Short mmCIF file of C-alpha atoms in Angstrom, two decimals:
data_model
loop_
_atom_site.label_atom_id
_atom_site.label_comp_id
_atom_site.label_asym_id
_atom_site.label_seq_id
_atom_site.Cartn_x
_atom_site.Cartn_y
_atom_site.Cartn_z
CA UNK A 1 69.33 86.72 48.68
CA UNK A 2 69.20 90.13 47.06
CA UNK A 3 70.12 91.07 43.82
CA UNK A 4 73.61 93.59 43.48
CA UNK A 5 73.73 96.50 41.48
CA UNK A 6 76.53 94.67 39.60
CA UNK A 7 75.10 92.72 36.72
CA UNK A 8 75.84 88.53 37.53
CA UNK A 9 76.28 89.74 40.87
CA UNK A 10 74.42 88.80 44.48
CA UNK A 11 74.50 89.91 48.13
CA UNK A 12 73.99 86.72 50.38
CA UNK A 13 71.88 87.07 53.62
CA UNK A 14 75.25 87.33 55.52
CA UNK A 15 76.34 90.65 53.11
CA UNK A 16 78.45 88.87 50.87
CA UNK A 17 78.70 90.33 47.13
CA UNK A 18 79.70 87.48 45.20
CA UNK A 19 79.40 86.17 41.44
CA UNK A 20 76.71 83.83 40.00
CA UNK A 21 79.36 81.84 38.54
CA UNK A 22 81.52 81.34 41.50
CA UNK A 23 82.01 78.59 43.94
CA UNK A 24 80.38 80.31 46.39
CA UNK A 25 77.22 80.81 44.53
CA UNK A 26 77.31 77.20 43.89
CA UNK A 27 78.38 76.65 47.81
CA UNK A 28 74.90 78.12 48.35
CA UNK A 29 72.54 75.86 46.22
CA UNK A 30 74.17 72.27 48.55
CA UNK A 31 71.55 70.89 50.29
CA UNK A 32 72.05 71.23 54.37
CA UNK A 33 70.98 67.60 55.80
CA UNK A 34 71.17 69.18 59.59
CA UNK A 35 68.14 70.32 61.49
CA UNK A 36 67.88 73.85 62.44
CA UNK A 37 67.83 73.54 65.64
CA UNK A 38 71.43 73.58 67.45
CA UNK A 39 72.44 74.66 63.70
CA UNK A 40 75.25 77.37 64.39
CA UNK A 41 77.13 78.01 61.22
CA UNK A 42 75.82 77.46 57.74
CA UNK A 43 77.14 74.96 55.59
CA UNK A 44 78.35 77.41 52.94
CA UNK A 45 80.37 79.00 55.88
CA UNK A 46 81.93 75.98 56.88
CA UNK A 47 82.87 74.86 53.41
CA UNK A 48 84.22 78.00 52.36
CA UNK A 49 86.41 78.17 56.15
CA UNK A 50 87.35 74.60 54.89
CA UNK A 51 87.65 76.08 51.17
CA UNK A 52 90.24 78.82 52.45
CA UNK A 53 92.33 77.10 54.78
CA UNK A 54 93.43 74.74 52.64
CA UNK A 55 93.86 77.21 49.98
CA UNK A 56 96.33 78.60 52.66
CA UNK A 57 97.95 75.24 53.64
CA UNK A 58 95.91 73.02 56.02
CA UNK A 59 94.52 69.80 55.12
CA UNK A 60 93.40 68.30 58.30
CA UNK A 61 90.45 68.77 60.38
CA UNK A 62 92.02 69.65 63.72
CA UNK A 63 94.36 72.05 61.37
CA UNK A 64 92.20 73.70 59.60
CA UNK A 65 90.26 73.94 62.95
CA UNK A 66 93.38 75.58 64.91
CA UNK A 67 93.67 78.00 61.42
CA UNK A 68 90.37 79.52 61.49
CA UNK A 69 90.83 79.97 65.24
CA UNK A 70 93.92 81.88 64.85
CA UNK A 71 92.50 84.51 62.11
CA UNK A 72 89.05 84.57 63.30
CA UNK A 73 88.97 88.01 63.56
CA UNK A 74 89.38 88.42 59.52
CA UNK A 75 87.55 85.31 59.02
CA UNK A 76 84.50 86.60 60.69
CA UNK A 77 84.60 90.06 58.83
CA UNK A 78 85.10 88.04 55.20
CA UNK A 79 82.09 85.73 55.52
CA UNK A 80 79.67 88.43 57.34
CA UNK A 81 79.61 86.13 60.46
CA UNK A 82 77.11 87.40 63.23
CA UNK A 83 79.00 84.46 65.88
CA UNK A 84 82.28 86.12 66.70
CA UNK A 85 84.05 82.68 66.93
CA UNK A 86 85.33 79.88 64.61
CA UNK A 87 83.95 75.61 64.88
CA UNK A 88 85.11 73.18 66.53
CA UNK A 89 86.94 70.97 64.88
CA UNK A 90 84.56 68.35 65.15
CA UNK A 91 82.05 70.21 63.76
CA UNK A 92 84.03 69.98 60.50
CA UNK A 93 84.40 66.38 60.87
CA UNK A 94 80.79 66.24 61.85
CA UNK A 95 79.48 68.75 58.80
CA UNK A 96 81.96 66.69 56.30
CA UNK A 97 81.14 63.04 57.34
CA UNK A 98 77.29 63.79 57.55
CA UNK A 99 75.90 66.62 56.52
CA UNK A 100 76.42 67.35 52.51
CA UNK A 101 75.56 65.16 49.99
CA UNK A 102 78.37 63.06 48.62
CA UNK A 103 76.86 63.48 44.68
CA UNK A 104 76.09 66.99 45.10
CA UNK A 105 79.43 67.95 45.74
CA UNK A 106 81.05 65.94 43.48
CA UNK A 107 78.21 67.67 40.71
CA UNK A 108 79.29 71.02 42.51
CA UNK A 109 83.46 70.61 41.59
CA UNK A 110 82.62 69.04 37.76
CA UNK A 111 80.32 71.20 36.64
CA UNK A 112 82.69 74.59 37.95
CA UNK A 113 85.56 72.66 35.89
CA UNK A 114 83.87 72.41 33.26
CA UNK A 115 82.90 75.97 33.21
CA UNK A 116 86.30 77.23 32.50
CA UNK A 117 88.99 76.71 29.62
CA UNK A 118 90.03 73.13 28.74
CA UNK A 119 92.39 71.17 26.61
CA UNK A 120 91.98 68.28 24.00
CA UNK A 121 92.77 65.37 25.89
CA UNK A 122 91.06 63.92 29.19
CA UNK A 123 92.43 60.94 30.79
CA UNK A 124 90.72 58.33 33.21
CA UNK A 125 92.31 56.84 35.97
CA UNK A 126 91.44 55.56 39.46
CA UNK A 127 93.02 56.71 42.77
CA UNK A 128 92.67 54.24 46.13
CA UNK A 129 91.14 56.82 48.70
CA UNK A 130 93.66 55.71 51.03
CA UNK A 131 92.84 57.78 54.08
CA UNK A 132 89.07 55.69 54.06
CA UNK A 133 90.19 52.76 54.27
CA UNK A 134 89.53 51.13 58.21
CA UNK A 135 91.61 49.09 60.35
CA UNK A 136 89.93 45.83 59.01
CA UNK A 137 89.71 46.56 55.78
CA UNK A 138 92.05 44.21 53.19
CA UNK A 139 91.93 46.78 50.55
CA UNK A 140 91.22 50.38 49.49
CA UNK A 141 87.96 51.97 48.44
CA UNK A 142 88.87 53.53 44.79
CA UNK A 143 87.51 56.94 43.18
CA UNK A 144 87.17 56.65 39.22
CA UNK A 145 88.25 60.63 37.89
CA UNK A 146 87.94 62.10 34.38
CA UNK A 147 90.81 64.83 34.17
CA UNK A 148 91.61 67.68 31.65
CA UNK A 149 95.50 67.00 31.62
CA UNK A 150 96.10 70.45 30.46
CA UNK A 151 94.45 72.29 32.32
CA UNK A 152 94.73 69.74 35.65
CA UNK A 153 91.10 69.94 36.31
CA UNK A 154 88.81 67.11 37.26
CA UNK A 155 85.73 67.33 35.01
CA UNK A 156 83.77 64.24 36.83
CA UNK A 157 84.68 61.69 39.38
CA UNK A 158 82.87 58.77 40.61
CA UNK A 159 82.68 56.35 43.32
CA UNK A 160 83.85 52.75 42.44
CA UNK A 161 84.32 50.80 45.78
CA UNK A 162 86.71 48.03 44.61
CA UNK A 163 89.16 49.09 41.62
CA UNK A 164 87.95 46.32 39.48
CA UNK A 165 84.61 48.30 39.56
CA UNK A 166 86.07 50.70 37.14
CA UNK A 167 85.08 49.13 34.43
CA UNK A 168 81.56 49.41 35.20
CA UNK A 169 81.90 52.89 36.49
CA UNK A 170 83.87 54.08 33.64
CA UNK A 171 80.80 55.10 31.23
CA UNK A 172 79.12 56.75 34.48
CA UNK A 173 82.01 59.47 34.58
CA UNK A 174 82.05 59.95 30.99
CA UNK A 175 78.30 60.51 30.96
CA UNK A 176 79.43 63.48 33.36
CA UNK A 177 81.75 65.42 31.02
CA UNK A 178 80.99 66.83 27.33
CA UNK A 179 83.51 64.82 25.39
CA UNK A 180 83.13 66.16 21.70
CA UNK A 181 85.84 66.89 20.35
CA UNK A 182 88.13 65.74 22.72
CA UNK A 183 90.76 62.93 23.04
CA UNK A 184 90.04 60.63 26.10
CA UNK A 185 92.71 57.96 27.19
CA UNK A 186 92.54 55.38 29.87
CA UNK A 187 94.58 51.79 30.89
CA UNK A 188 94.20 48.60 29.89
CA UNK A 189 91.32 48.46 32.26
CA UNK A 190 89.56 51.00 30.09
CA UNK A 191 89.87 49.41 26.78
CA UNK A 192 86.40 47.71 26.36
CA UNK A 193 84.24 47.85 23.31
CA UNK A 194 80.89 49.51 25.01
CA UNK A 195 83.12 52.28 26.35
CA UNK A 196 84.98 52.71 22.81
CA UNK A 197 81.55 53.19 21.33
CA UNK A 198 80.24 55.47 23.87
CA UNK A 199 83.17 58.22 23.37
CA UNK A 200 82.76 57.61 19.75
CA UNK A 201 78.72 58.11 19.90
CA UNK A 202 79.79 61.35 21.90
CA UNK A 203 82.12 62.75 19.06
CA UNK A 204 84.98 62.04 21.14
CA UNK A 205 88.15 59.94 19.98
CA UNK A 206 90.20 57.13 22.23
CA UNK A 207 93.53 56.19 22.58
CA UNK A 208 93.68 53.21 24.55
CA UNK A 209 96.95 50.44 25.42
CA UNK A 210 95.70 46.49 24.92
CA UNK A 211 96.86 44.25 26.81
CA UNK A 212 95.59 40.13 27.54
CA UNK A 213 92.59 41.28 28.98
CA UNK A 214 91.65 41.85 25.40
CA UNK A 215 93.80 38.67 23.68
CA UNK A 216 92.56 38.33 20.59
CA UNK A 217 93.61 42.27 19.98
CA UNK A 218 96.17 42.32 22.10
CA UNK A 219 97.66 38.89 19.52
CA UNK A 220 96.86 40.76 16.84
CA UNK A 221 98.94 43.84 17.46
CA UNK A 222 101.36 42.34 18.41
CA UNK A 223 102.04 39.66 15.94
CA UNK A 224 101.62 43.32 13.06
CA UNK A 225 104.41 44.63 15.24
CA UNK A 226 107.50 41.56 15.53
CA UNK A 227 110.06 41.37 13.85
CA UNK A 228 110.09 39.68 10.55
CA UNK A 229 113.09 36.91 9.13
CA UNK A 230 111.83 36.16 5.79
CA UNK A 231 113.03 32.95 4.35
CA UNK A 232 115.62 32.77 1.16
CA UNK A 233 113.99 33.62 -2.01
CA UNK A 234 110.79 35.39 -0.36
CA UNK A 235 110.64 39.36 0.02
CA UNK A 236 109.77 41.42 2.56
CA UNK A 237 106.31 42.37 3.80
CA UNK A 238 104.95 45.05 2.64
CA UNK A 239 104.12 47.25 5.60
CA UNK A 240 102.19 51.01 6.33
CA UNK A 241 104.37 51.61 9.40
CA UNK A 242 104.73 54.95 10.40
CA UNK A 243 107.44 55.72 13.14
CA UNK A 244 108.04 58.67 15.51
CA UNK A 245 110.46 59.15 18.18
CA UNK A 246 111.29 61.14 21.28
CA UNK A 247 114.31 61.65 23.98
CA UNK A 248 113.90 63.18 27.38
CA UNK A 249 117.15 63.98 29.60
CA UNK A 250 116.63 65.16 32.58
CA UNK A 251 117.00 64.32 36.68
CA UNK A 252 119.06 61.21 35.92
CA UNK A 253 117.47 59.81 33.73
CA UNK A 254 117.56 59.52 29.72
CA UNK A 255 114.41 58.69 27.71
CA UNK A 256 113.55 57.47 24.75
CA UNK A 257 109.72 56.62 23.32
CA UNK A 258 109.68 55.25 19.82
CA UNK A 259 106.36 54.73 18.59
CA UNK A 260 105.38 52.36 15.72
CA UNK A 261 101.36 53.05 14.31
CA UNK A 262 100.07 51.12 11.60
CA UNK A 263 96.22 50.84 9.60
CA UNK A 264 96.32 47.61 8.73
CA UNK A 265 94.41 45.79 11.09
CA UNK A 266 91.21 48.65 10.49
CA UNK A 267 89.34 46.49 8.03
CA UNK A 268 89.11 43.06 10.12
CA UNK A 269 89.72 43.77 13.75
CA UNK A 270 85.99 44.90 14.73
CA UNK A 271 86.44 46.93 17.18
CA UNK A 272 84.30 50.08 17.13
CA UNK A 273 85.70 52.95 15.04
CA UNK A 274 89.40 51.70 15.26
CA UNK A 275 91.67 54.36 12.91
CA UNK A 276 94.87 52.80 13.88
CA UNK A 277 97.06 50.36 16.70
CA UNK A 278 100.37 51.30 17.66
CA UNK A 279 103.60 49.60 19.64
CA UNK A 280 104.89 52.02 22.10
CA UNK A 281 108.54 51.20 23.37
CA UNK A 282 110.41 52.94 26.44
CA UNK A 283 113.51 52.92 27.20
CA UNK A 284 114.96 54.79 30.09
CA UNK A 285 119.16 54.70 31.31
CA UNK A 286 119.82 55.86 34.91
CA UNK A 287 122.89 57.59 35.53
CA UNK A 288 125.11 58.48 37.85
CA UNK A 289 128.61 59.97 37.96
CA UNK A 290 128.45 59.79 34.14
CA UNK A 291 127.61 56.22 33.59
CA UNK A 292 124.67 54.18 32.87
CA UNK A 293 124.13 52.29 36.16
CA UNK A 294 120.38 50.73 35.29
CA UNK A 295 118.14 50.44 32.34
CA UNK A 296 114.67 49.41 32.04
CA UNK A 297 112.49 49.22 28.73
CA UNK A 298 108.85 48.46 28.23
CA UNK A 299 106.61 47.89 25.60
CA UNK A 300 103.10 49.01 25.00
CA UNK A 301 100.56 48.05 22.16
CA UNK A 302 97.24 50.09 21.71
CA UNK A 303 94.72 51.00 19.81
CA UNK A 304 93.40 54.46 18.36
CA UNK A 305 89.89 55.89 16.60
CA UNK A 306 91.90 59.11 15.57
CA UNK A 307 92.85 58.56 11.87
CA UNK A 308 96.12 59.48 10.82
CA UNK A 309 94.89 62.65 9.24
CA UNK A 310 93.97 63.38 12.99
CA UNK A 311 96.72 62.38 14.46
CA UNK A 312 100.30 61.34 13.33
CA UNK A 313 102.54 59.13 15.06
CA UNK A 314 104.27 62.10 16.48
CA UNK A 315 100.80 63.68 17.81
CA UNK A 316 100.18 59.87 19.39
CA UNK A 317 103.31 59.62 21.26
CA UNK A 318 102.49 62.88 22.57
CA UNK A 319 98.66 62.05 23.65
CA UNK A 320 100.01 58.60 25.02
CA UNK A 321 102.87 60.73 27.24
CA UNK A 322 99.86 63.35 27.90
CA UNK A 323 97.85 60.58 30.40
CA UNK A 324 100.38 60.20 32.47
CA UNK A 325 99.89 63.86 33.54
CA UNK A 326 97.02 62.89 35.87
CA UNK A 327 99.76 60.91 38.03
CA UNK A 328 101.60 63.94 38.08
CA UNK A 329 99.29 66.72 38.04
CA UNK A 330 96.18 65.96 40.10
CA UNK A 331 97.21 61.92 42.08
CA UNK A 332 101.02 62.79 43.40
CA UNK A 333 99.62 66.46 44.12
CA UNK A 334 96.41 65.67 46.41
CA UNK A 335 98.71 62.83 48.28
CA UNK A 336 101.96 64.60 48.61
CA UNK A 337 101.27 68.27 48.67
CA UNK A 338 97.70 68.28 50.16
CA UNK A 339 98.15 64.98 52.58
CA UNK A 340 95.42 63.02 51.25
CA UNK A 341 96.37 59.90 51.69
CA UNK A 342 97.43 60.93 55.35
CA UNK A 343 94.16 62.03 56.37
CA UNK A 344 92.23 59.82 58.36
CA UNK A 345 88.66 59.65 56.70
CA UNK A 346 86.90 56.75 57.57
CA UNK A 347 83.62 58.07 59.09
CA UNK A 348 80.68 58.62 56.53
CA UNK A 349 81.17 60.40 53.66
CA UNK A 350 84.19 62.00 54.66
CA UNK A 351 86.48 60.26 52.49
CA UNK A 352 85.04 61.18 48.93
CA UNK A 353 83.86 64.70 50.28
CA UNK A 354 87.60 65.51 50.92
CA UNK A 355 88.50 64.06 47.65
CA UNK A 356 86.34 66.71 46.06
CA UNK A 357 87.39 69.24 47.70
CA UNK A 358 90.68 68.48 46.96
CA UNK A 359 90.00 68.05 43.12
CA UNK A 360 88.31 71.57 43.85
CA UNK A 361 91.54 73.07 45.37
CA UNK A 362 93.78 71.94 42.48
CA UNK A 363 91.42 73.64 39.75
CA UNK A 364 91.22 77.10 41.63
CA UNK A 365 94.92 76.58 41.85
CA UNK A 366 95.58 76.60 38.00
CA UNK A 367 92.63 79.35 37.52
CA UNK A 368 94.60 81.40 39.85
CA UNK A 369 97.64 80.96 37.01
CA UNK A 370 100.08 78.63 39.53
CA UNK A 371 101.46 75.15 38.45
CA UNK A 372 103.15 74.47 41.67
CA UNK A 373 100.97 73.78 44.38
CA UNK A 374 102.58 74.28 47.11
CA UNK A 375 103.91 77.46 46.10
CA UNK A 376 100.45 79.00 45.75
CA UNK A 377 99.32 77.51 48.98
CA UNK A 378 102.23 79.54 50.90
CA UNK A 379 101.24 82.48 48.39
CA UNK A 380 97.59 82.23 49.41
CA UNK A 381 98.32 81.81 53.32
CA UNK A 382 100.17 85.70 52.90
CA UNK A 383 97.01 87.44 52.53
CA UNK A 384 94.00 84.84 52.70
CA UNK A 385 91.90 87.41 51.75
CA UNK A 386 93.03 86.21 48.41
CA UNK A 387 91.44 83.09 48.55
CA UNK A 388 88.21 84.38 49.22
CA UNK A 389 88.46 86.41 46.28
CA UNK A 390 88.90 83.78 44.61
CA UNK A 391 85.68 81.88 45.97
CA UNK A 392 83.65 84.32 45.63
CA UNK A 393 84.32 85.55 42.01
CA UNK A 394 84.54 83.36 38.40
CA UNK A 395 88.41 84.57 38.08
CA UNK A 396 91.13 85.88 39.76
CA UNK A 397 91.11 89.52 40.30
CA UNK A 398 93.78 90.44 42.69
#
């Protein structure tokens, strides 16, 4: 490489100018497993073909294959290509499944995350790799992510085979991701002592829902929270309660979360750094026609180290609301919009590799200022010029 006259700038052997800080500076660092001999196509080329066309709307090898074929003119022009022709789409396959380093990658998407803006609260949740999972196989393999819900960007993401593994694998990820200062949630799964202490040892704060897998707590809570009949002649308890509420209308539905959060159980309960529990009810009516045909409620107890200075029960209703955003914002998106799940990846690395990427595609997504997916991708497959842009510079500048 050569150095640009541009200051944070470089010229790649192939003629690309591109910025220290961008993907595909970091594209350029991967280690290539593949022997030189036979080699055709670099693997920052073939990444950043892969890179692009999904960008502009393909997810699938043979797709993405067909893609490049069909703009290989520009292609070959953009990335400084001396071949005048575009892989095969098993090369992709082959190049995915083989020849990149699962972890590297995975380092690769967190760390350029992490580089950008962020928000207070990062949630943990696991997502069944779907598309790995073989003919024989009885269950899914699961991938463990930390995500900024705000900004929709996966800051780490780990490997856990089975999904009871997350527990294990849950400290890994966060070990990944500066937490200071931030609020990280999680499920039940998630609420474990060694984990509480960890985010609280890295200046971070939890918010995390108890159920029996924790039963002393989980008794605890909710015994604070019933309802109390006091006999003749005796008064009422005196309680710290603190209550917030919230309604949602919208598509159908009508939604309200009523949140309870109390201190009393801070100076006995033992677990690490707890500020305050909470009970968490949900009640949604579905209508139709203008009546009420169904309704469903739920309640959920949990357990806080943000003191009410921190947070009030209005702030906790809206962190608790704010996990649920990685369902929305980075799961249903990478399944439904991006075809993850469809994707058959069952040959070596394949699987998690396209989960990064994926992860990858979201965040350059947002940094390009879009919250709908799929309207960027048809944006993007316009001029795909614009996705190298993109790619090859720390922000947008169209």
């Amino acid at each position: 490489m050569q150095y640009s006259r541009k200051i944070g700038r470089e010229i790649s052997e192939n003629g690309i100018e591109f910025d220290l800080g961008s993907v595909y500076a970091r594209l350029e660092k991967l280690t290539d497993v593949r022997k030189a001999k036979g080699k055709r196509y670099s693997l920052t080329t073939i990444l950043m073909v892969v890179l692009i066309a999904k960008l502009c709307g393909e997810d699938k090898p043979l797709g993405i294959a067909d893609w490049a074929k069909n703009r290989q003119a520009e292609l070959i022009k953009l990335l400084g290509l001396e071949r005048q022709s575009m892989p095969n789409h098993n090369t992709y396959r082959r190049v995915l499944a083989y020849a990149v380093y699962e972890d590297e990658i995975e380092r690769l998407v967190g760390e350029y995350n992490q580089a950008g803006e962020h928000g207070d609260v990062y949630a943990m949740d696991g997502k069944a790799i779907r598309g790995m999972r073989k003919k024989d196989d009885s269950v899914s393999e699961y991938a463990l992510s930390v995500c900024d819900v705000k900004q929709g960007k996966v800051m780490s993401q780990v490997q856990v085979g089975r999904k009871e593994n997350e527990i294990s694998k849950a400290p890994e990820a966060l070990k990944l991701v500066k937490i200071a200062g931030k609020v990280v949630t999680g499920d039940a799964m998630h609420t474990q002592k060694r984990l509480s202490t960890q985010i609280l040892e890295g200046q971070g704060d939890y918010v995390f829902p108890v159920k029996e897998n924790q039963g002393r707590l989980y008794k605890s809570i909710q015994e604070l929270f019933a309802p109390e009949y006091p006999r003749p002649g005796f008064g009422k308890i005196q309680t710290d309660f603190l209550t917030a509420q919230k309604v949602n209308k919208g598509h159908g539905r009508l939604e309200v979360r009523t949140i309870q959060t109390s201190e009393m159980l801070n100076s006995y309960s033992g677990w690490p750094g707890l500020a305050q529990v909470y009970r968490l009810e949900r009640t949604i009516q579905y209508w139709r026609s203008g009546k009420c045909y169904r309704t469903s409620c739920e309640v959920e107890f949990g357990i806080t180290s943000l003191t009410r200075q921190k947070a009030s029960a209005s702030r906790l209703l809206e962190i608790r609301r704010a996990h649920w955003g990685i369902e929305a914002g980075l799961h249903y998106r990478r399944d439904v919009t991006l075809k993850e799940d469809a994707t058959r990846m069952t040959v070596g690395n394949t699987g998690m590799i396209i989960a990064s990427i994926n992860n990858l595609v979201l965040a350059l997504i947002r940094q390009a200022k879009f919250n709908n997916a799929a309207q960027a991708r048809r944006w993007f497959a316009v001029i795909p010029c614009r996705s190298f842009t993109l790619l090859t510079t720390p922000s947008l500048l169209l």
